[in-house]
Amino acid sequence: FTLIQRHGLDYPRFFDQLHSILGPEVLHSRYRRRFLGLLGTFMRSTTLTPELARRFAKRMARLSLGAPPSALKWIVPFCYNLLKRHPALRDLIHGAPDSLHDLLT
């Protein structure tokens, strides 16, 4: 991760693999706090495209529906920060009425 974050090394499909790991079991795991902290660090990467950020925001919003309260206090700021860092994602909230449906599906 240090090579990816600081030196621009590209690990093939790193973000795709990270996205596939995200599931309800992550939010109920013993190491949730550490994993979510690292996920926040990964999302600050300069190699993260708006399309990938959109996928992560949608996945986390979907997972928040069944998340424990202790995870929600991390998920809400996580999604907010993604929306703030990537202005192209604002259509998830301010777009056409179908955008809310896209967020939840």
N, CA, C and O atoms as CSV, one atom per row, in Angstrom:
chain,resi,resn,atom,element,x,y,z
A,1,PHE,N,N,0.813,-1.194,0.000
A,1,PHE,CA,C,0.000,0.000,0.000
A,1,PHE,C,C,0.854,1.255,0.000
A,1,PHE,O,O,0.515,2.239,-0.657
A,2,THR,N,N,1.950,1.228,0.726
A,2,THR,CA,C,2.845,2.389,0.747
A,2,THR,C,C,3.377,2.685,-0.646
A,2,THR,O,O,3.475,3.848,-1.038
A,3,LEU,N,N,3.717,1.655,-1.391
A,3,LEU,CA,C,4.198,1.857,-2.764
A,3,LEU,C,C,3.107,2.449,-3.651
A,3,LEU,O,O,3.398,3.263,-4.528
A,4,ILE,N,N,1.870,2.054,-3.436
A,4,ILE,CA,C,0.761,2.610,-4.217
A,4,ILE,C,C,0.500,4.060,-3.813
A,4,ILE,O,O,0.361,4.933,-4.670
A,5,GLN,N,N,0.435,4.311,-2.518
A,5,GLN,CA,C,0.058,5.629,-2.003
A,5,GLN,C,C,1.142,6.683,-2.224
A,5,GLN,O,O,0.844,7.783,-2.689
A,6,ARG,N,N,2.371,6.366,-1.903
A,6,ARG,CA,C,3.429,7.380,-1.925
A,6,ARG,C,C,4.241,7.425,-3.210
A,6,ARG,O,O,4.778,8.471,-3.573
A,7,HIS,N,N,4.330,6.303,-3.895
A,7,HIS,CA,C,5.219,6.239,-5.049
A,7,HIS,C,C,4.507,5.992,-6.371
A,7,HIS,O,O,5.162,5.874,-7.406
A,8,GLY,N,N,3.192,5.913,-6.359
A,8,GLY,CA,C,2.428,5.802,-7.595
A,8,GLY,C,C,2.485,4.445,-8.282
A,8,GLY,O,O,2.112,4.333,-9.450
A,9,LEU,N,N,2.943,3.412,-7.582
A,9,LEU,CA,C,2.958,2.082,-8.168
A,9,LEU,C,C,1.519,1.625,-8.381
A,9,LEU,O,O,0.670,1.822,-7.512
A,10,ASP,N,N,1.247,1.026,-9.517
A,10,ASP,CA,C,-0.112,0.594,-9.823
A,10,ASP,C,C,-0.232,-0.905,-9.599
A,10,ASP,O,O,0.411,-1.694,-10.292
A,11,TYR,N,N,-1.045,-1.295,-8.644
A,11,TYR,CA,C,-1.346,-2.699,-8.407
A,11,TYR,C,C,-2.591,-3.005,-9.224
A,11,TYR,O,O,-3.615,-2.348,-9.042
A,12,PRO,N,N,-2.531,-3.980,-10.113
A,12,PRO,CA,C,-3.671,-4.251,-10.996
A,12,PRO,C,C,-4.957,-4.507,-10.215
A,12,PRO,O,O,-5.018,-5.376,-9.346
A,13,ARG,N,N,-5.965,-3.735,-10.546
A,13,ARG,CA,C,-7.311,-3.904,-10.000
A,13,ARG,C,C,-7.357,-3.826,-8.479
A,13,ARG,O,O,-8.177,-4.503,-7.860
A,14,PHE,N,N,-6.499,-3.018,-7.861
A,14,PHE,CA,C,-6.485,-2.885,-6.410
A,14,PHE,C,C,-7.839,-2.431,-5.889
A,14,PHE,O,O,-8.388,-3.037,-4.968
A,15,PHE,N,N,-8.381,-1.364,-6.475
A,15,PHE,CA,C,-9.642,-0.828,-5.990
A,15,PHE,C,C,-10.812,-1.760,-6.303
A,15,PHE,O,O,-11.776,-1.813,-5.539
A,16,ASP,N,N,-10.744,-2.487,-7.405
A,16,ASP,CA,C,-11.787,-3.469,-7.704
A,16,ASP,C,C,-11.800,-4.583,-6.658
A,16,ASP,O,O,-12.863,-5.016,-6.211
A,17,GLN,N,N,-10.628,-5.033,-6.279
A,17,GLN,CA,C,-10.539,-6.088,-5.275
A,17,GLN,C,C,-10.973,-5.571,-3.909
A,17,GLN,O,O,-11.636,-6.281,-3.153
A,18,LEU,N,N,-10.601,-4.337,-3.594
A,18,LEU,CA,C,-11.024,-3.740,-2.334
A,18,LEU,C,C,-12.546,-3.599,-2.297
A,18,LEU,O,O,-13.170,-3.855,-1.267
A,19,HIS,N,N,-13.134,-3.197,-3.405
A,19,HIS,CA,C,-14.587,-3.054,-3.494
A,19,HIS,C,C,-15.279,-4.398,-3.293
A,19,HIS,O,O,-16.335,-4.463,-2.665
A,20,SER,N,N,-14.691,-5.468,-3.820
A,20,SER,CA,C,-15.314,-6.785,-3.684
A,20,SER,C,C,-15.263,-7.301,-2.243
A,20,SER,O,O,-16.076,-8.145,-1.865
A,21,ILE,N,N,-14.335,-6.814,-1.449
A,21,ILE,CA,C,-14.231,-7.220,-0.047
A,21,ILE,C,C,-15.346,-6.606,0.790
A,21,ILE,O,O,-15.785,-7.198,1.777
A,22,LEU,N,N,-15.803,-5.423,0.399
A,22,LEU,CA,C,-16.799,-4.714,1.197
A,22,LEU,C,C,-18.125,-5.467,1.213
A,22,LEU,O,O,-18.767,-5.640,0.177
A,23,GLY,N,N,-18.511,-5.898,2.365
A,23,GLY,CA,C,-19.770,-6.595,2.545
A,23,GLY,C,C,-20.237,-6.429,3.974
A,23,GLY,O,O,-19.517,-5.860,4.794
A,24,PRO,N,N,-21.414,-6.908,4.288
A,24,PRO,CA,C,-21.939,-6.752,5.649
A,24,PRO,C,C,-21.031,-7.348,6.719
A,24,PRO,O,O,-20.977,-6.852,7.844
A,25,GLU,N,N,-20.316,-8.421,6.358
A,25,GLU,CA,C,-19.448,-9.064,7.350
A,25,GLU,C,C,-18.302,-8.155,7.789
A,25,GLU,O,O,-17.798,-8.295,8.904
A,26,VAL,N,N,-17.889,-7.238,6.939
A,26,VAL,CA,C,-16.811,-6.307,7.302
A,26,VAL,C,C,-17.266,-5.385,8.430
A,26,VAL,O,O,-16.496,-5.080,9.340
A,27,LEU,N,N,-18.511,-4.947,8.365
A,27,LEU,CA,C,-19.016,-4.016,9.368
A,27,LEU,C,C,-19.309,-4.687,10.702
A,27,LEU,O,O,-19.511,-4.004,11.706
A,28,HIS,N,N,-19.334,-5.994,10.723
A,28,HIS,CA,C,-19.583,-6.721,11.961
A,28,HIS,C,C,-18.343,-7.470,12.443
A,28,HIS,O,O,-18.419,-8.245,13.397
A,29,SER,N,N,-17.211,-7.247,11.794
A,29,SER,CA,C,-16.007,-7.992,12.147
A,29,SER,C,C,-15.305,-7.372,13.351
A,29,SER,O,O,-15.591,-6.246,13.758
A,30,ARG,N,N,-14.409,-8.122,13.884
A,30,ARG,CA,C,-13.636,-7.700,15.056
A,30,ARG,C,C,-12.687,-6.547,14.718
A,30,ARG,O,O,-12.432,-5.682,15.557
A,31,TYR,N,N,-12.171,-6.538,13.502
A,31,TYR,CA,C,-11.190,-5.536,13.082
A,31,TYR,C,C,-11.811,-4.428,12.234
A,31,TYR,O,O,-11.135,-3.819,11.405
A,32,ARG,N,N,-13.094,-4.174,12.446
A,32,ARG,CA,C,-13.823,-3.180,11.663
A,32,ARG,C,C,-13.171,-1.809,11.727
A,32,ARG,O,O,-13.000,-1.160,10.695
A,33,ARG,N,N,-12.812,-1.368,12.890
A,33,ARG,CA,C,-12.246,-0.025,13.055
A,33,ARG,C,C,-10.952,0.136,12.256
A,33,ARG,O,O,-10.761,1.146,11.578
A,34,ARG,N,N,-10.087,-0.836,12.332
A,34,ARG,CA,C,-8.823,-0.776,11.605
A,34,ARG,C,C,-9.058,-0.821,10.093
A,34,ARG,O,O,-8.441,-0.063,9.344
A,35,PHE,N,N,-9.946,-1.706,9.648
A,35,PHE,CA,C,-10.233,-1.827,8.222
A,35,PHE,C,C,-10.843,-0.536,7.680
A,35,PHE,O,O,-10.438,-0.054,6.622
A,36,LEU,N,N,-11.799,0.016,8.391
A,36,LEU,CA,C,-12.448,1.242,7.919
A,36,LEU,C,C,-11.470,2.414,7.909
A,36,LEU,O,O,-11.551,3.278,7.036
A,37,GLY,N,N,-10.551,2.451,8.863
A,37,GLY,CA,C,-9.520,3.485,8.859
A,37,GLY,C,C,-8.619,3.378,7.640
A,37,GLY,O,O,-8.293,4.383,7.008
A,38,LEU,N,N,-8.220,2.159,7.316
A,38,LEU,CA,C,-7.398,1.944,6.113
A,38,LEU,C,C,-8.189,2.259,4.844
A,38,LEU,O,O,-7.637,2.803,3.887
A,39,LEU,N,N,-9.464,1.923,4.834
A,39,LEU,CA,C,-10.299,2.219,3.675
A,39,LEU,C,C,-10.366,3.726,3.448
A,39,LEU,O,O,-10.301,4.186,2.308
A,40,GLY,N,N,-10.496,4.488,4.518
A,40,GLY,CA,C,-10.487,5.950,4.397
A,40,GLY,C,C,-9.178,6.464,3.822
A,40,GLY,O,O,-9.165,7.410,3.034
A,41,THR,N,N,-8.085,5.840,4.215
A,41,THR,CA,C,-6.776,6.212,3.668
A,41,THR,C,C,-6.688,5.872,2.192
A,41,THR,O,O,-6.168,6.659,1.401
A,42,PHE,N,N,-7.194,4.703,1.816
A,42,PHE,CA,C,-7.173,4.302,0.403
A,42,PHE,C,C,-7.987,5.271,-0.452
A,42,PHE,O,O,-7.613,5.557,-1.589
A,43,MET,N,N,-9.084,5.771,0.081
A,43,MET,CA,C,-9.960,6.659,-0.688
A,43,MET,C,C,-9.341,8.038,-0.925
A,43,MET,O,O,-9.827,8.797,-1.763
A,44,ARG,N,N,-8.283,8.363,-0.201
A,44,ARG,CA,C,-7.589,9.641,-0.421
A,44,ARG,C,C,-6.515,9.525,-1.504
A,44,ARG,O,O,-5.807,10.492,-1.787
A,45,SER,N,N,-6.399,8.370,-2.094
A,45,SER,CA,C,-5.394,8.141,-3.136
A,45,SER,C,C,-5.673,9.013,-4.353
A,45,SER,O,O,-6.827,9.262,-4.702
A,46,THR,N,N,-4.602,9.473,-4.993
A,46,THR,CA,C,-4.753,10.286,-6.199
A,46,THR,C,C,-5.110,9.438,-7.416
A,46,THR,O,O,-5.490,9.981,-8.453
A,47,THR,N,N,-4.995,8.123,-7.305
A,47,THR,CA,C,-5.332,7.249,-8.429
A,47,THR,C,C,-6.805,6.846,-8.438
A,47,THR,O,O,-7.242,6.131,-9.340
A,48,LEU,N,N,-7.562,7.289,-7.460
A,48,LEU,CA,C,-8.980,6.961,-7.382
A,48,LEU,C,C,-9.768,7.831,-8.354
A,48,LEU,O,O,-9.783,9.056,-8.228
A,49,THR,N,N,-10.410,7.205,-9.307
A,49,THR,CA,C,-11.194,7.939,-10.299
A,49,THR,C,C,-12.588,8.233,-9.750
A,49,THR,O,O,-13.033,7.560,-8.820
A,50,PRO,N,N,-13.282,9.222,-10.305
A,50,PRO,CA,C,-14.652,9.499,-9.847
A,50,PRO,C,C,-15.597,8.298,-9.995
A,50,PRO,O,O,-16.505,8.123,-9.183
A,51,GLU,N,N,-15.390,7.486,-11.008
A,51,GLU,CA,C,-16.241,6.307,-11.189
A,51,GLU,C,C,-16.048,5.311,-10.044
A,51,GLU,O,O,-17.013,4.744,-9.533
A,52,LEU,N,N,-14.789,5.108,-9.649
A,52,LEU,CA,C,-14.523,4.219,-8.520
A,52,LEU,C,C,-15.066,4.811,-7.222
A,52,LEU,O,O,-15.623,4.090,-6.394
A,53,ALA,N,N,-14.905,6.115,-7.045
A,53,ALA,CA,C,-15.431,6.775,-5.853
A,53,ALA,C,C,-16.949,6.615,-5.782
A,53,ALA,O,O,-17.507,6.398,-4.707
A,54,ARG,N,N,-17.612,6.722,-6.933
A,54,ARG,CA,C,-19.067,6.533,-6.988
A,54,ARG,C,C,-19.444,5.126,-6.549
A,54,ARG,O,O,-20.402,4.944,-5.797
A,55,ARG,N,N,-18.694,4.125,-7.014
A,55,ARG,CA,C,-18.979,2.740,-6.632
A,55,ARG,C,C,-18.825,2.532,-5.129
A,55,ARG,O,O,-19.647,1.863,-4.504
A,56,PHE,N,N,-17.768,3.108,-4.549
A,56,PHE,CA,C,-17.557,2.966,-3.108
A,56,PHE,C,C,-18.627,3.701,-2.310
A,56,PHE,O,O,-19.105,3.184,-1.300
A,57,ALA,N,N,-19.008,4.892,-2.745
A,57,ALA,CA,C,-20.046,5.648,-2.035
A,57,ALA,C,C,-21.374,4.896,-2.065
A,57,ALA,O,O,-22.076,4.829,-1.056
A,58,LYS,N,N,-21.714,4.337,-3.210
A,58,LYS,CA,C,-22.963,3.591,-3.324
A,58,LYS,C,C,-22.929,2.331,-2.465
A,58,LYS,O,O,-23.910,2.003,-1.796
A,59,ARG,N,N,-21.809,1.632,-2.485
A,59,ARG,CA,C,-21.703,0.401,-1.692
A,59,ARG,C,C,-21.805,0.706,-0.198
A,59,ARG,O,O,-22.510,0.012,0.535
A,60,MET,N,N,-21.101,1.746,0.250
A,60,MET,CA,C,-21.140,2.075,1.669
A,60,MET,C,C,-22.529,2.569,2.087
A,60,MET,O,O,-22.992,2.255,3.183
A,61,ALA,N,N,-23.191,3.333,1.225
A,61,ALA,CA,C,-24.549,3.793,1.540
A,61,ALA,C,C,-25.492,2.600,1.660
A,61,ALA,O,O,-26.346,2.566,2.545
A,62,ARG,N,N,-25.337,1.627,0.775
A,62,ARG,CA,C,-26.158,0.428,0.833
A,62,ARG,C,C,-25.875,-0.373,2.100
A,62,ARG,O,O,-26.800,-0.869,2.745
A,63,LEU,N,N,-24.594,-0.500,2.457
A,63,LEU,CA,C,-24.226,-1.253,3.657
A,63,LEU,C,C,-24.699,-0.563,4.934
A,63,LEU,O,O,-24.934,-1.222,5.946
A,64,SER,N,N,-24.839,0.756,4.888
A,64,SER,CA,C,-25.249,1.491,6.087
A,64,SER,C,C,-26.665,1.128,6.524
A,64,SER,O,O,-27.020,1.318,7.687
A,65,LEU,N,N,-27.476,0.607,5.604
A,65,LEU,CA,C,-28.849,0.250,5.954
A,65,LEU,C,C,-28.911,-0.883,6.977
A,65,LEU,O,O,-29.871,-0.966,7.744
A,66,GLY,N,N,-27.916,-1.745,6.998
A,66,GLY,CA,C,-27.898,-2.843,7.955
A,66,GLY,C,C,-26.715,-2.803,8.898
A,66,GLY,O,O,-26.408,-3.795,9.559
A,67,ALA,N,N,-26.055,-1.671,8.964
A,67,ALA,CA,C,-24.832,-1.559,9.769
A,67,ALA,C,C,-25.154,-1.297,11.238
A,67,ALA,O,O,-26.188,-0.709,11.556
A,68,PRO,N,N,-24.273,-1.731,12.122
A,68,PRO,CA,C,-24.440,-1.402,13.539
A,68,PRO,C,C,-24.190,0.094,13.762
A,68,PRO,O,O,-23.469,0.719,12.985
A,69,PRO,N,N,-24.775,0.668,14.807
A,69,PRO,CA,C,-24.611,2.108,15.054
A,69,PRO,C,C,-23.162,2.562,15.166
A,69,PRO,O,O,-22.829,3.675,14.759
A,70,SER,N,N,-22.308,1.721,15.707
A,70,SER,CA,C,-20.904,2.109,15.836
A,70,SER,C,C,-20.226,2.246,14.474
A,70,SER,O,O,-19.265,3.004,14.339
A,71,ALA,N,N,-20.705,1.538,13.481
A,71,ALA,CA,C,-20.150,1.665,12.127
A,71,ALA,C,C,-20.757,2.868,11.403
A,71,ALA,O,O,-20.100,3.479,10.561
A,72,LEU,N,N,-21.989,3.204,11.720
A,72,LEU,CA,C,-22.649,4.335,11.065
A,72,LEU,C,C,-21.937,5.652,11.331
A,72,LEU,O,O,-21.889,6.523,10.462
A,73,LYS,N,N,-21.391,5.797,12.513
A,73,LYS,CA,C,-20.701,7.057,12.815
A,73,LYS,C,C,-19.427,7.213,11.993
A,73,LYS,O,O,-18.836,8.293,11.963
A,74,TRP,N,N,-19.000,6.141,11.326
A,74,TRP,CA,C,-17.877,6.225,10.406
A,74,TRP,C,C,-18.357,6.301,8.957
A,74,TRP,O,O,-17.763,7.020,8.153
A,75,ILE,N,N,-19.407,5.584,8.614
A,75,ILE,CA,C,-19.874,5.507,7.227
A,75,ILE,C,C,-20.393,6.846,6.717
A,75,ILE,O,O,-20.100,7.237,5.587
A,76,VAL,N,N,-21.158,7.546,7.542
A,76,VAL,CA,C,-21.742,8.820,7.100
A,76,VAL,C,C,-20.651,9.836,6.752
A,76,VAL,O,O,-20.715,10.426,5.673
A,77,PRO,N,N,-19.656,10.068,7.607
A,77,PRO,CA,C,-18.578,10.983,7.210
A,77,PRO,C,C,-17.769,10.474,6.017
A,77,PRO,O,O,-17.290,11.271,5.211
A,78,PHE,N,N,-17.612,9.155,5.898
A,78,PHE,CA,C,-16.897,8.569,4.769
A,78,PHE,C,C,-17.582,8.959,3.463
A,78,PHE,O,O,-16.929,9.433,2.534
A,79,CYS,N,N,-18.891,8.759,3.394
A,79,CYS,CA,C,-19.640,9.102,2.174
A,79,CYS,C,C,-19.611,10.609,1.931
A,79,CYS,O,O,-19.476,11.048,0.789
A,80,TYR,N,N,-19.734,11.395,2.984
A,80,TYR,CA,C,-19.687,12.851,2.842
A,80,TYR,C,C,-18.343,13.296,2.270
A,80,TYR,O,O,-18.295,14.138,1.374
A,81,ASN,N,N,-17.262,12.737,2.783
A,81,ASN,CA,C,-15.930,13.117,2.302
A,81,ASN,C,C,-15.724,12.720,0.842
A,81,ASN,O,O,-15.084,13.452,0.086
A,82,LEU,N,N,-16.258,11.572,0.440
A,82,LEU,CA,C,-16.159,11.192,-0.969
A,82,LEU,C,C,-16.921,12.179,-1.846
A,82,LEU,O,O,-16.441,12.566,-2.911
A,83,LEU,N,N,-18.100,12.583,-1.404
A,83,LEU,CA,C,-18.884,13.560,-2.162
A,83,LEU,C,C,-18.172,14.905,-2.237
A,83,LEU,O,O,-18.246,15.604,-3.247
A,84,LYS,N,N,-17.490,15.255,-1.170
A,84,LYS,CA,C,-16.773,16.531,-1.126
A,84,LYS,C,C,-15.524,16.514,-2.008
A,84,LYS,O,O,-15.224,17.505,-2.675
A,85,ARG,N,N,-14.794,15.396,-2.016
A,85,ARG,CA,C,-13.570,15.294,-2.805
A,85,ARG,C,C,-13.833,15.138,-4.301
A,85,ARG,O,O,-13.006,15.530,-5.124
A,86,HIS,N,N,-14.971,14.574,-4.647
A,86,HIS,CA,C,-15.299,14.301,-6.051
A,86,HIS,C,C,-16.602,15.001,-6.411
A,86,HIS,O,O,-17.674,14.410,-6.277
A,87,PRO,N,N,-16.530,16.244,-6.864
A,87,PRO,CA,C,-17.751,16.995,-7.196
A,87,PRO,C,C,-18.632,16.302,-8.236
A,87,PRO,O,O,-19.833,16.569,-8.289
A,88,ALA,N,N,-18.072,15.428,-9.055
A,88,ALA,CA,C,-18.869,14.719,-10.061
A,88,ALA,C,C,-19.895,13.783,-9.418
A,88,ALA,O,O,-20.850,13.369,-10.076
A,89,LEU,N,N,-19.708,13.449,-8.148
A,89,LEU,CA,C,-20.634,12.548,-7.456
A,89,LEU,C,C,-21.861,13.260,-6.909
A,89,LEU,O,O,-22.794,12.609,-6.438
A,90,ARG,N,N,-21.873,14.557,-6.962
A,90,ARG,CA,C,-22.995,15.287,-6.364
A,90,ARG,C,C,-24.317,15.003,-7.043
A,90,ARG,O,O,-25.374,15.254,-6.465
A,91,ASP,N,N,-24.279,14.481,-8.264
A,91,ASP,CA,C,-25.534,14.128,-8.921
A,91,ASP,C,C,-26.222,12.956,-8.231
A,91,ASP,O,O,-27.407,12.715,-8.462
A,92,LEU,N,N,-25.497,12.222,-7.386
A,92,LEU,CA,C,-26.132,11.181,-6.590
A,92,LEU,C,C,-27.173,11.785,-5.645
A,92,LEU,O,O,-28.165,11.140,-5.306
A,93,ILE,N,N,-26.938,13.013,-5.232
A,93,ILE,CA,C,-27.848,13.682,-4.307
A,93,ILE,C,C,-28.692,14.726,-5.012
A,93,ILE,O,O,-29.903,14.790,-4.802
A,94,HIS,N,N,-28.068,15.543,-5.843
A,94,HIS,CA,C,-28.755,16.687,-6.450
A,94,HIS,C,C,-29.244,16.434,-7.865
A,94,HIS,O,O,-29.775,17.339,-8.508
A,95,GLY,N,N,-29.072,15.216,-8.356
A,95,GLY,CA,C,-29.431,14.933,-9.748
A,95,GLY,C,C,-30.917,14.703,-9.927
A,95,GLY,O,O,-31.740,15.144,-9.124
A,96,ALA,N,N,-31.230,14.019,-10.974
A,96,ALA,CA,C,-32.621,13.699,-11.283
A,96,ALA,C,C,-33.197,12.796,-10.196
A,96,ALA,O,O,-32.441,12.161,-9.462
A,97,PRO,N,N,-34.518,12.730,-10.082
A,97,PRO,CA,C,-35.132,11.878,-9.049
A,97,PRO,C,C,-34.673,10.425,-9.111
A,97,PRO,O,O,-34.694,9.734,-8.093
A,98,ASP,N,N,-34.259,9.950,-10.286
A,98,ASP,CA,C,-33.784,8.572,-10.399
A,98,ASP,C,C,-32.437,8.361,-9.718
A,98,ASP,O,O,-32.049,7.219,-9.473
A,99,SER,N,N,-31.714,9.439,-9.406
A,99,SER,CA,C,-30.391,9.306,-8.794
A,99,SER,C,C,-30.476,8.659,-7.423
A,99,SER,O,O,-29.607,7.867,-7.060
A,100,LEU,N,N,-31.514,8.985,-6.653
A,100,LEU,CA,C,-31.675,8.358,-5.341
A,100,LEU,C,C,-31.921,6.872,-5.526
A,100,LEU,O,O,-31.407,6.055,-4.762
A,101,HIS,N,N,-32.693,6.524,-6.522
A,101,HIS,CA,C,-32.941,5.114,-6.811
A,101,HIS,C,C,-31.634,4.420,-7.190
A,101,HIS,O,O,-31.397,3.284,-6.779
A,102,ASP,N,N,-30.775,5.098,-7.980
A,102,ASP,CA,C,-29.488,4.506,-8.357
A,102,ASP,C,C,-28.604,4.300,-7.155
A,102,ASP,O,O,-27.860,3.321,-7.096
A,103,LEU,N,N,-28.669,5.204,-6.190
A,103,LEU,CA,C,-27.852,5.096,-4.990
A,103,LEU,C,C,-28.236,3.868,-4.176
A,103,LEU,O,O,-27.371,3.209,-3.600
A,104,LEU,N,N,-29.506,3.563,-4.128
A,104,LEU,CA,C,-29.984,2.471,-3.300
A,104,LEU,C,C,-30.020,1.128,-4.031
A,104,LEU,O,O,-30.253,0.093,-3.406
A,105,THR,N,N,-29.794,1.133,-5.341
A,105,THR,CA,C,-29.830,-0.134,-6.077
A,105,THR,C,C,-28.460,-0.509,-6.572
A,105,THR,O,O,-28.298,-1.547,-7.214
